[in-house]
Coordinates of C-alpha atoms and ligand atoms in Angstrom, one line a residue:
M1 CA 17.3 -0.2 24.3
K2 CA 17.9 -2.8 21.8
V3 CA 15.0 -3.8 19.4
L4 CA 14.7 -6.8 17.2
I5 CA 12.3 -6.8 14.2
V6 CA 11.3 -10.2 12.6
G7 CA 10.7 -10.2 8.8
S8 CA 12.3 -9.2 5.5
G9 CA 10.0 -7.1 3.4
G10 CA 9.1 -3.6 2.7
R11 CA 6.8 -3.5 5.7
E12 CA 9.7 -4.5 8.0
H13 CA 11.9 -1.9 6.4
A14 CA 9.2 0.8 7.2
I15 CA 9.0 -0.6 10.8
V16 CA 12.8 -0.4 11.2
A17 CA 12.8 3.2 9.8
S18 CA 10.1 4.1 12.3
V19 CA 12.0 2.5 15.3
A20 CA 15.2 4.2 14.2
K21 CA 13.5 7.6 14.9
S22 CA 13.0 6.6 18.6
S23 CA 15.3 8.3 21.1
Q24 CA 15.1 5.3 23.3
V25 CA 16.6 2.9 20.9
D26 CA 20.4 2.5 20.5
K27 CA 20.6 -0.6 18.5
I28 CA 18.3 -2.3 16.0
Y29 CA 18.5 -5.9 14.8
C30 CA 16.4 -7.4 12.0
A31 CA 16.0 -11.2 11.3
P32 CA 16.5 -12.0 8.5
G33 CA 16.2 -8.4 7.0
N34 CA 17.3 -7.5 3.5
A35 CA 19.8 -5.2 1.7
G36 CA 18.0 -2.0 2.5
I37 CA 17.3 -2.8 6.1
A38 CA 21.0 -3.5 6.5
G39 CA 21.6 0.2 6.1
V40 CA 19.7 0.9 9.3
A41 CA 19.8 -2.3 11.3
E42 CA 22.1 -5.2 11.8
C43 CA 20.7 -8.1 9.9
V44 CA 20.8 -11.5 11.7
D45 CA 20.7 -14.7 9.7
I46 CA 17.8 -16.4 11.3
Q47 CA 14.5 -17.1 9.5
A48 CA 11.2 -15.9 10.8
M49 CA 9.8 -19.4 11.6
E50 CA 12.9 -20.4 13.7
F51 CA 11.1 -19.4 17.0
D52 CA 13.7 -20.9 19.4
R53 CA 16.7 -19.5 17.6
L54 CA 15.0 -16.1 17.6
A55 CA 14.2 -16.3 21.3
D56 CA 17.8 -17.5 22.0
F57 CA 19.1 -14.5 20.1
A58 CA 16.8 -12.1 22.0
Q59 CA 17.9 -13.5 25.3
E60 CA 21.6 -13.5 24.5
N61 CA 21.5 -10.0 23.2
E62 CA 19.3 -8.5 25.9
I63 CA 16.7 -7.3 23.4
G64 CA 14.2 -5.0 25.1
L65 CA 11.4 -5.3 22.5
T66 CA 10.8 -7.7 19.7
I67 CA 8.4 -6.7 16.9
I68 CA 6.9 -9.4 14.7
G69 CA 6.2 -8.0 11.2
M70 CA 5.0 -11.1 9.4
D71 CA 1.8 -13.2 9.6
D72 CA 3.3 -16.7 9.4
P73 CA 5.2 -16.5 12.7
L74 CA 2.3 -14.8 14.4
V75 CA -0.2 -17.4 13.3
G76 CA 2.4 -20.1 14.2
G77 CA 2.7 -18.9 17.8
I78 CA 6.0 -17.0 18.0
V79 CA 4.6 -14.5 20.5
D80 CA 3.7 -17.4 22.9
V81 CA 7.3 -18.8 22.6
F82 CA 8.8 -15.4 23.5
E83 CA 6.4 -14.8 26.3
E84 CA 7.1 -18.2 27.9
R85 CA 10.7 -17.1 28.1
G86 CA 9.8 -13.8 29.7
L87 CA 10.8 -11.8 26.6
R88 CA 9.0 -8.6 25.7
V89 CA 7.3 -9.0 22.3
F90 CA 4.8 -7.0 20.2
G91 CA 2.1 -9.0 18.4
P92 CA -0.9 -11.2 19.1
R93 CA -0.6 -14.6 20.7
K94 CA -1.5 -17.7 18.6
N95 CA -5.0 -17.8 19.9
A96 CA -5.7 -14.2 18.7
A97 CA -3.6 -14.3 15.5
I98 CA -6.2 -16.9 14.3
I99 CA -8.3 -13.9 13.3
E100 CA -5.9 -13.8 10.3
G101 CA -5.0 -17.4 10.2
S102 CA -8.5 -18.7 9.6
K103 CA -11.0 -16.9 7.4
A104 CA -13.7 -19.3 8.6
F105 CA -12.9 -18.3 12.2
S106 CA -13.1 -14.6 11.4
K107 CA -16.4 -14.9 9.5
D108 CA -18.0 -16.8 12.3
L109 CA -16.8 -14.3 14.8
M110 CA -18.3 -11.4 12.8
K111 CA -21.6 -13.3 12.4
K112 CA -21.7 -14.2 16.1
Y113 CA -21.0 -10.5 17.2
G114 CA -23.0 -8.7 14.5
I115 CA -20.0 -7.1 12.8
P116 CA -20.9 -6.1 9.2
T117 CA -19.4 -8.4 6.6
A118 CA -20.5 -10.1 3.3
A119 CA -22.9 -13.1 3.6
Y120 CA -21.1 -16.4 3.6
E121 CA -20.9 -20.2 4.3
N122 CA -17.9 -22.3 5.3
F123 CA -17.2 -25.6 3.6
D124 CA -15.1 -28.6 4.6
T125 CA -15.8 -30.8 1.6
P126 CA -15.7 -30.1 -2.2
E127 CA -19.0 -32.0 -2.8
V128 CA -21.0 -29.8 -0.5
A129 CA -19.4 -26.7 -1.8
L130 CA -20.1 -27.7 -5.4
A131 CA -23.8 -28.5 -4.6
Y132 CA -24.1 -25.1 -2.9
L133 CA -22.8 -23.3 -6.0
E134 CA -25.5 -24.7 -8.1
T135 CA -28.1 -22.4 -6.6
A136 CA -25.8 -19.4 -5.7
K137 CA -25.9 -16.0 -7.4
M138 CA -22.8 -15.0 -9.5
P139 CA -20.4 -13.4 -9.3
I140 CA -19.2 -15.2 -6.1
V141 CA -16.0 -15.2 -4.1
L142 CA -14.1 -18.3 -2.9
K143 CA -11.5 -17.9 -0.1
A144 CA -9.0 -20.4 1.1
D145 CA -9.4 -20.6 4.9
G146 CA -5.7 -20.4 5.7
L147 CA -2.7 -18.2 4.8
A148 CA -2.0 -18.0 1.1
L149 CA 0.1 -14.8 0.6
G150 CA -2.9 -12.8 -0.2
K151 CA -3.5 -15.0 -3.2
G152 CA -6.1 -17.4 -1.9
V153 CA -9.1 -15.4 -3.0
L154 CA -10.9 -16.2 -6.2
I155 CA -13.6 -13.9 -7.7
C156 CA -15.7 -16.1 -10.0
N157 CA -18.0 -14.6 -12.6
T158 CA -19.7 -17.8 -13.8
L159 CA -20.7 -21.2 -12.3
E160 CA -18.0 -22.8 -14.4
E161 CA -15.3 -20.6 -13.0
A162 CA -16.6 -21.2 -9.4
K163 CA -16.6 -24.9 -9.8
A164 CA -13.1 -24.8 -11.3
G165 CA -12.2 -22.6 -8.2
V166 CA -13.4 -25.2 -5.8
K167 CA -11.2 -27.8 -7.7
T168 CA -8.2 -25.4 -7.5
L169 CA -8.5 -24.8 -3.8
M170 CA -9.8 -28.1 -2.4
L171 CA -8.8 -30.9 -4.8
D172 CA -5.6 -29.6 -6.5
K173 CA -4.7 -27.9 -3.2
Q174 CA -2.9 -25.0 -5.0
F175 CA -2.5 -23.4 -1.6
G176 CA -1.9 -26.6 0.4
D177 CA -3.7 -27.1 3.6
A178 CA -4.9 -23.4 3.5
G179 CA -7.5 -24.7 1.1
K180 CA -8.7 -27.8 3.2
R181 CA -11.7 -25.6 4.2
I182 CA -13.0 -22.7 2.1
V183 CA -15.4 -19.8 2.6
I184 CA -17.8 -19.0 -0.2
E185 CA -18.9 -15.4 0.1
E186 CA -21.3 -13.0 -1.5
F187 CA -19.6 -10.6 -4.0
I188 CA -19.8 -7.0 -2.9
T189 CA -18.6 -3.8 -4.5
G190 CA -17.2 -0.4 -3.4
P191 CA -13.9 1.4 -2.6
E192 CA -11.6 -0.5 -0.4
V193 CA -10.0 0.9 2.7
S194 CA -7.3 -0.5 4.9
V195 CA -7.4 0.6 8.6
L196 CA -4.5 -0.5 10.7
C197 CA -5.1 -0.2 14.4
Y198 CA -3.0 -0.5 17.6
C199 CA -4.6 -2.8 20.2
D200 CA -3.9 -3.5 23.8
G201 CA -6.4 -6.3 24.4
T202 CA -9.1 -4.0 25.5
H203 CA -8.6 -0.7 23.7
I204 CA -8.2 -0.1 20.0
K205 CA -6.8 3.0 18.3
P206 CA -7.1 3.3 14.5
M207 CA -4.3 4.8 12.5
T208 CA -4.8 7.0 9.5
S209 CA -6.5 5.2 6.6
A210 CA -4.8 3.7 3.5
Q211 CA -5.8 2.1 0.2
D212 CA -3.9 -0.8 -1.5
H213 CA -3.9 -1.8 -5.1
K214 CA -3.9 -5.6 -5.2
R215 CA -4.1 -6.4 -8.9
A216 CA -0.9 -6.6 -10.9
K217 CA -1.9 -4.2 -13.8
D218 CA -3.3 -0.8 -14.3
N219 CA -7.1 -0.3 -14.0
D220 CA -7.2 -3.3 -11.5
E221 CA -6.6 -5.9 -14.2
G222 CA -4.3 -8.9 -14.0
L223 CA -3.7 -11.3 -11.1
N224 CA -4.0 -10.6 -7.4
T225 CA -0.6 -9.7 -5.8
G226 CA 0.7 -8.9 -2.4
G227 CA 0.0 -5.2 -3.2
M228 CA 1.3 -2.9 -5.9
G229 CA 1.1 0.4 -4.3
T230 CA -0.8 2.4 -1.6
F231 CA -1.8 5.9 -0.7
S232 CA -2.8 7.5 2.6
P233 CA -5.2 8.9 3.7
T234 CA -8.0 7.8 1.5
P235 CA -10.7 10.4 0.9
F236 CA -13.4 7.7 0.6
Y237 CA -13.0 7.2 4.4
D238 CA -14.6 10.3 5.7
K239 CA -15.6 11.3 9.2
E240 CA -19.0 9.7 9.2
I241 CA -17.6 6.4 7.9
Q242 CA -14.8 6.6 10.4
K243 CA -17.3 7.0 13.2
F244 CA -19.4 4.1 12.0
C245 CA -16.3 1.8 11.8
E246 CA -15.2 2.8 15.3
E247 CA -18.5 2.1 16.8
K248 CA -19.7 -0.9 14.7
V249 CA -16.4 -2.6 13.7
F250 CA -13.2 -1.8 15.6
Q251 CA -14.3 -1.8 19.2
P252 CA -16.8 -4.6 18.7
T253 CA -14.0 -6.7 17.2
M254 CA -11.8 -6.1 20.3
D255 CA -14.7 -6.9 22.6
A256 CA -15.6 -10.0 20.6
M257 CA -12.0 -11.3 20.9
K258 CA -12.0 -10.6 24.6
A259 CA -15.3 -12.3 25.1
E260 CA -13.8 -15.4 23.3
G261 CA -10.8 -15.4 25.7
R262 CA -8.6 -14.3 22.8
D263 CA -7.5 -10.8 23.9
F264 CA -5.9 -9.2 20.8
V265 CA -2.6 -7.3 21.5
G266 CA -0.7 -5.9 18.5
I267 CA -1.8 -4.5 15.1
L268 CA -5.3 -5.3 13.8
F269 CA -5.6 -4.6 10.1
V270 CA -9.1 -4.2 9.1
G271 CA -9.8 -4.5 5.3
L272 CA -13.0 -2.8 4.5
M273 CA -15.2 -2.4 1.5
L274 CA -17.4 0.8 1.5
T275 CA -20.6 -0.7 -0.1
S276 CA -23.9 1.2 -0.8
D277 CA -25.2 -0.7 2.3
G278 CA -22.4 0.7 4.4
P279 CA -18.9 -0.5 5.3
K280 CA -18.3 -4.3 5.5
V281 CA -15.3 -6.1 6.7
L282 CA -13.5 -8.0 3.9
E283 CA -10.7 -9.4 6.0
Y284 CA -8.7 -9.1 9.2
N285 CA -5.0 -9.3 9.4
A286 CA -3.0 -9.6 12.6
R287 CA -0.1 -7.3 11.5
F288 CA 0.7 -4.2 9.6
G289 CA -0.2 -4.3 5.9
D290 CA 2.4 -4.4 3.2
P291 CA 2.6 -1.9 1.5
E292 CA 0.2 0.0 3.8
A293 CA 2.8 0.3 6.4
Q294 CA 5.0 2.2 3.9
V295 CA 2.5 5.1 3.7
V296 CA 1.1 5.0 7.2
L297 CA 4.3 4.8 9.3
P298 CA 6.1 7.7 7.7
R299 CA 3.1 9.9 8.6
M300 CA 3.0 8.9 12.3
K301 CA 4.2 11.5 14.7
N302 CA 4.4 9.3 17.9
D303 CA 7.4 7.3 19.0
I304 CA 6.5 3.8 17.8
V305 CA 8.3 2.2 20.8
D306 CA 6.1 4.1 23.2
V307 CA 2.9 3.1 21.4
M308 CA 3.9 -0.6 21.2
N309 CA 4.9 -0.7 24.8
A310 CA 1.6 0.9 25.8
C311 CA -0.2 -1.9 23.9
I312 CA 1.9 -4.7 25.6
D313 CA 1.2 -3.0 29.0
G314 CA -2.6 -2.5 28.4
K315 CA -2.2 1.3 28.6
L316 CA -3.1 2.3 25.0
E317 CA -5.6 4.8 26.4
E318 CA -2.7 6.9 27.6
I319 CA -1.4 7.4 24.1
D320 CA -2.5 10.4 21.9
L321 CA -2.0 8.9 18.5
Q322 CA -1.2 11.6 15.9
F323 CA -0.5 11.7 12.2
E324 CA 0.8 14.4 10.0
D325 CA -1.7 16.5 8.2
N326 CA -0.4 15.5 4.7
A327 CA -0.5 12.5 2.4
A328 CA 1.8 9.7 1.1
V329 CA 1.9 7.5 -1.9
C330 CA 3.9 4.3 -2.3
V331 CA 4.6 2.8 -5.8
V332 CA 5.9 -0.7 -5.8
L333 CA 8.7 -1.5 -8.2
A334 CA 8.3 -5.1 -9.2
S335 CA 10.1 -7.6 -11.4
D336 CA 8.3 -7.9 -14.7
G337 CA 6.2 -11.0 -14.7
Y338 CA 5.3 -10.8 -11.0
P339 CA 3.2 -12.5 -9.5
E340 CA 4.0 -15.5 -11.9
H341 CA 7.3 -16.0 -13.5
Y342 CA 10.1 -13.4 -13.1
E343 CA 13.9 -13.2 -13.1
K344 CA 15.9 -12.2 -10.1
G345 CA 19.6 -11.1 -9.6
K346 CA 19.3 -7.8 -11.6
V347 CA 21.6 -5.0 -10.4
I348 CA 19.8 -2.0 -9.0
T349 CA 21.2 1.5 -9.1
G350 CA 20.1 5.0 -8.1
F351 CA 19.7 4.6 -4.3
E352 CA 21.9 7.7 -3.7
N353 CA 19.2 9.9 -5.2
F354 CA 17.1 9.4 -2.0
E355 CA 19.9 10.5 0.4
G356 CA 19.2 13.6 2.3
R357 CA 15.9 14.1 0.6
E358 CA 13.2 14.8 3.2
G359 CA 9.9 13.1 2.6
Y360 CA 11.2 10.5 0.1
Y361 CA 11.8 6.8 1.0
V362 CA 12.9 3.7 -0.8
F363 CA 11.8 0.7 1.2
H364 CA 13.4 -2.6 0.1
A365 CA 11.1 -5.6 -0.3
G366 CA 13.0 -8.2 -2.3
T367 CA 16.7 -7.2 -2.6
K368 CA 20.0 -8.7 -1.5
F369 CA 23.7 -8.0 -1.7
E370 CA 25.8 -9.6 -4.3
G371 CA 29.3 -8.5 -3.5
D372 CA 29.0 -4.8 -3.0
K373 CA 26.1 -4.5 -5.4
I374 CA 22.4 -4.6 -4.5
V375 CA 20.3 -7.0 -6.8
T376 CA 16.7 -7.9 -7.2
N377 CA 15.6 -10.9 -5.1
G378 CA 11.9 -11.2 -5.4
G379 CA 8.7 -10.2 -7.2
R380 CA 8.2 -7.0 -5.3
V381 CA 11.6 -5.4 -5.2
L382 CA 11.2 -1.8 -3.8
G383 CA 8.5 0.5 -2.5
V384 CA 9.1 4.1 -3.4
T385 CA 7.2 6.4 -1.0
A386 CA 6.9 10.1 -1.1
K387 CA 4.9 12.6 0.9
G388 CA 3.1 15.7 -0.3
G389 CA 0.8 18.4 1.0
D390 CA -2.1 16.4 -0.5
L391 CA -2.5 13.2 -2.4
K392 CA -2.0 14.7 -5.8
E393 CA 1.3 16.2 -4.9
A394 CA 2.4 13.0 -3.1
R395 CA 1.6 11.0 -6.1
K396 CA 3.5 13.4 -8.4
N397 CA 6.5 13.2 -6.1
A398 CA 6.3 9.4 -5.7
Y399 CA 6.2 8.8 -9.5
A400 CA 9.1 11.3 -10.0
A401 CA 11.1 9.3 -7.5
T402 CA 10.4 6.0 -9.2
E403 CA 12.6 7.3 -12.1
W404 CA 15.5 7.6 -9.8
I405 CA 15.9 3.8 -9.6
T406 CA 17.0 1.7 -12.4
F407 CA 17.1 -2.1 -12.9
E408 CA 16.5 -4.5 -15.8
N409 CA 12.8 -5.8 -16.0
K410 CA 11.6 -3.0 -13.6
Y411 CA 7.8 -3.0 -13.6
M412 CA 5.3 -0.8 -11.9
R413 CA 1.6 0.3 -12.1
N414 CA 1.1 3.8 -13.4
D415 CA -2.2 4.5 -11.7
I416 CA -1.5 4.2 -8.0
G417 CA -3.8 6.7 -6.3
K418 CA -5.7 7.6 -9.5
A419 CA -9.0 6.7 -7.8
I420 CA -8.7 9.9 -5.8
D421 CA -9.3 11.9 -9.0
Q422 CA -12.9 10.9 -8.7
V423 CA -13.3 12.5 -5.3
N424 CA -13.4 16.3 -4.8
N425 CA -11.1 17.1 -1.9
Ligands
AMP1 P1 -9.0 -10.6 1.1 O1 -7.7 -11.3 1.1 O2 -10.1 -11.3 1.8 O3 -8.9 -9.1 1.4 O4 -9.4 -10.5 -0.5 C1 -8.5 -10.1 -1.5 C2 -9.2 -9.1 -2.4 O5 -10.3 -9.8 -3.0 C3 -9.9 -7.9 -1.6 O6 -9.0 -6.9 -1.4 C4 -11.0 -7.6 -2.6 O7 -10.5 -6.8 -3.7 C5 -11.4 -8.9 -3.1 N1 -12.6 -9.4 -2.4 C6 -12.5 -10.2 -1.2 N2 -13.7 -10.4 -0.8 C7 -14.6 -9.9 -1.6 C8 -16.0 -9.9 -1.8 N3 -16.8 -10.5 -0.9 N4 -16.6 -9.2 -2.8 C9 -15.8 -8.6 -3.7 N5 -14.5 -8.6 -3.7 C10 -13.9 -9.2 -2.7
LIG2 N1 -1.6 -5.1 1.6 C1 -2.4 -6.2 2.0 C2 -1.8 -7.0 3.1 O1 -0.8 -6.6 3.7 O2 -2.3 -8.0 3.4

């Protein structure tokens, strides 16, 4: 079978690597892909938002399965375009991807169906939002309704900051139309957990847990980023919490989407905060997390093509989802200055150190070829993942492997997975 993956980041590289392990697959394409993906798949020069060109390519090349990695095309309705042409595609339709595309929609859904989440109000005009803030308790959280590359969330400690935040989102429109409407949400605290789940419209099967590190600097300081590193599983997500989430969050979300006529097929990413009042949903995404995929997929034992086909066919119940009894850590190597100003085009060396090394991976996020050299081409450049018998060993291995790669202005956090030291496991 031929498989096409749509996207160009570390997440798509991890998906491509997982698909490459399937015995049913003899050819992989990735659009547009990157320099690392080019080592495993044939990269196709079509951008993720060019739905008709992608569907033409899938038709002409007899692609048996297309996997959509990124949020923008999903929210924009790429799955509907493929389905109208009779093409097999993995991901939610536009009417279901809205669970990520609109935070106001997802908050209203949770409220309507009693799914635990932080208290909130939605606002369409800055005047009403500003008036509401006058009596609100600080800190408080402002969220742009639409997609904003994970950067449309502002945690405000004072009334002044919150007012300035409303201006940034709604008046200065820093995130464009994503900020036309905002959610103002109660500030909650606790460890964060990402649980990625396979869904077939009716059934939902959670994968092993992971934790991201969103801030740019050590000790969770600095600006929010797309994610600076992950580990899996997280010891904070124990059996009891897992049971609670399965009964009160995951299945109720599937049922709620079905009741709304928005059957969800694909990956539902549930971002949770484990508060003293119990787990609460921070956000939903309609695709694999990045860099969560880089620690979860290497630990999955199943053939990913089987699992995705079962989702499309409504037969997820027949799949016995299994993960290795070990751990993985991913450290993102970024360009110094990310997520603000940084330079690109720096030559990267050391990839050969990963060759033939079982349990070590270098996933490309922002790279490209310049002649026969691979150069940096983004803020997040690479995700170095290593497995280990437990989290401590995986962390040691991952940090050792970060030393194998060299490029000018290489930057990473030094405390990925450090939170696990607080937990006795
Ligand atoms: P989101 O994109 O909604 O997951 O938000 C990005 C990050 O902001 C989360 O990973 C949290 O660290 C933080 N955050 C979001 N909502 C809240 C909240 N209600 N209280 C505290 N922190 C939050
Ligand atoms: N790592 C967070 C995300 O993919 O949205």
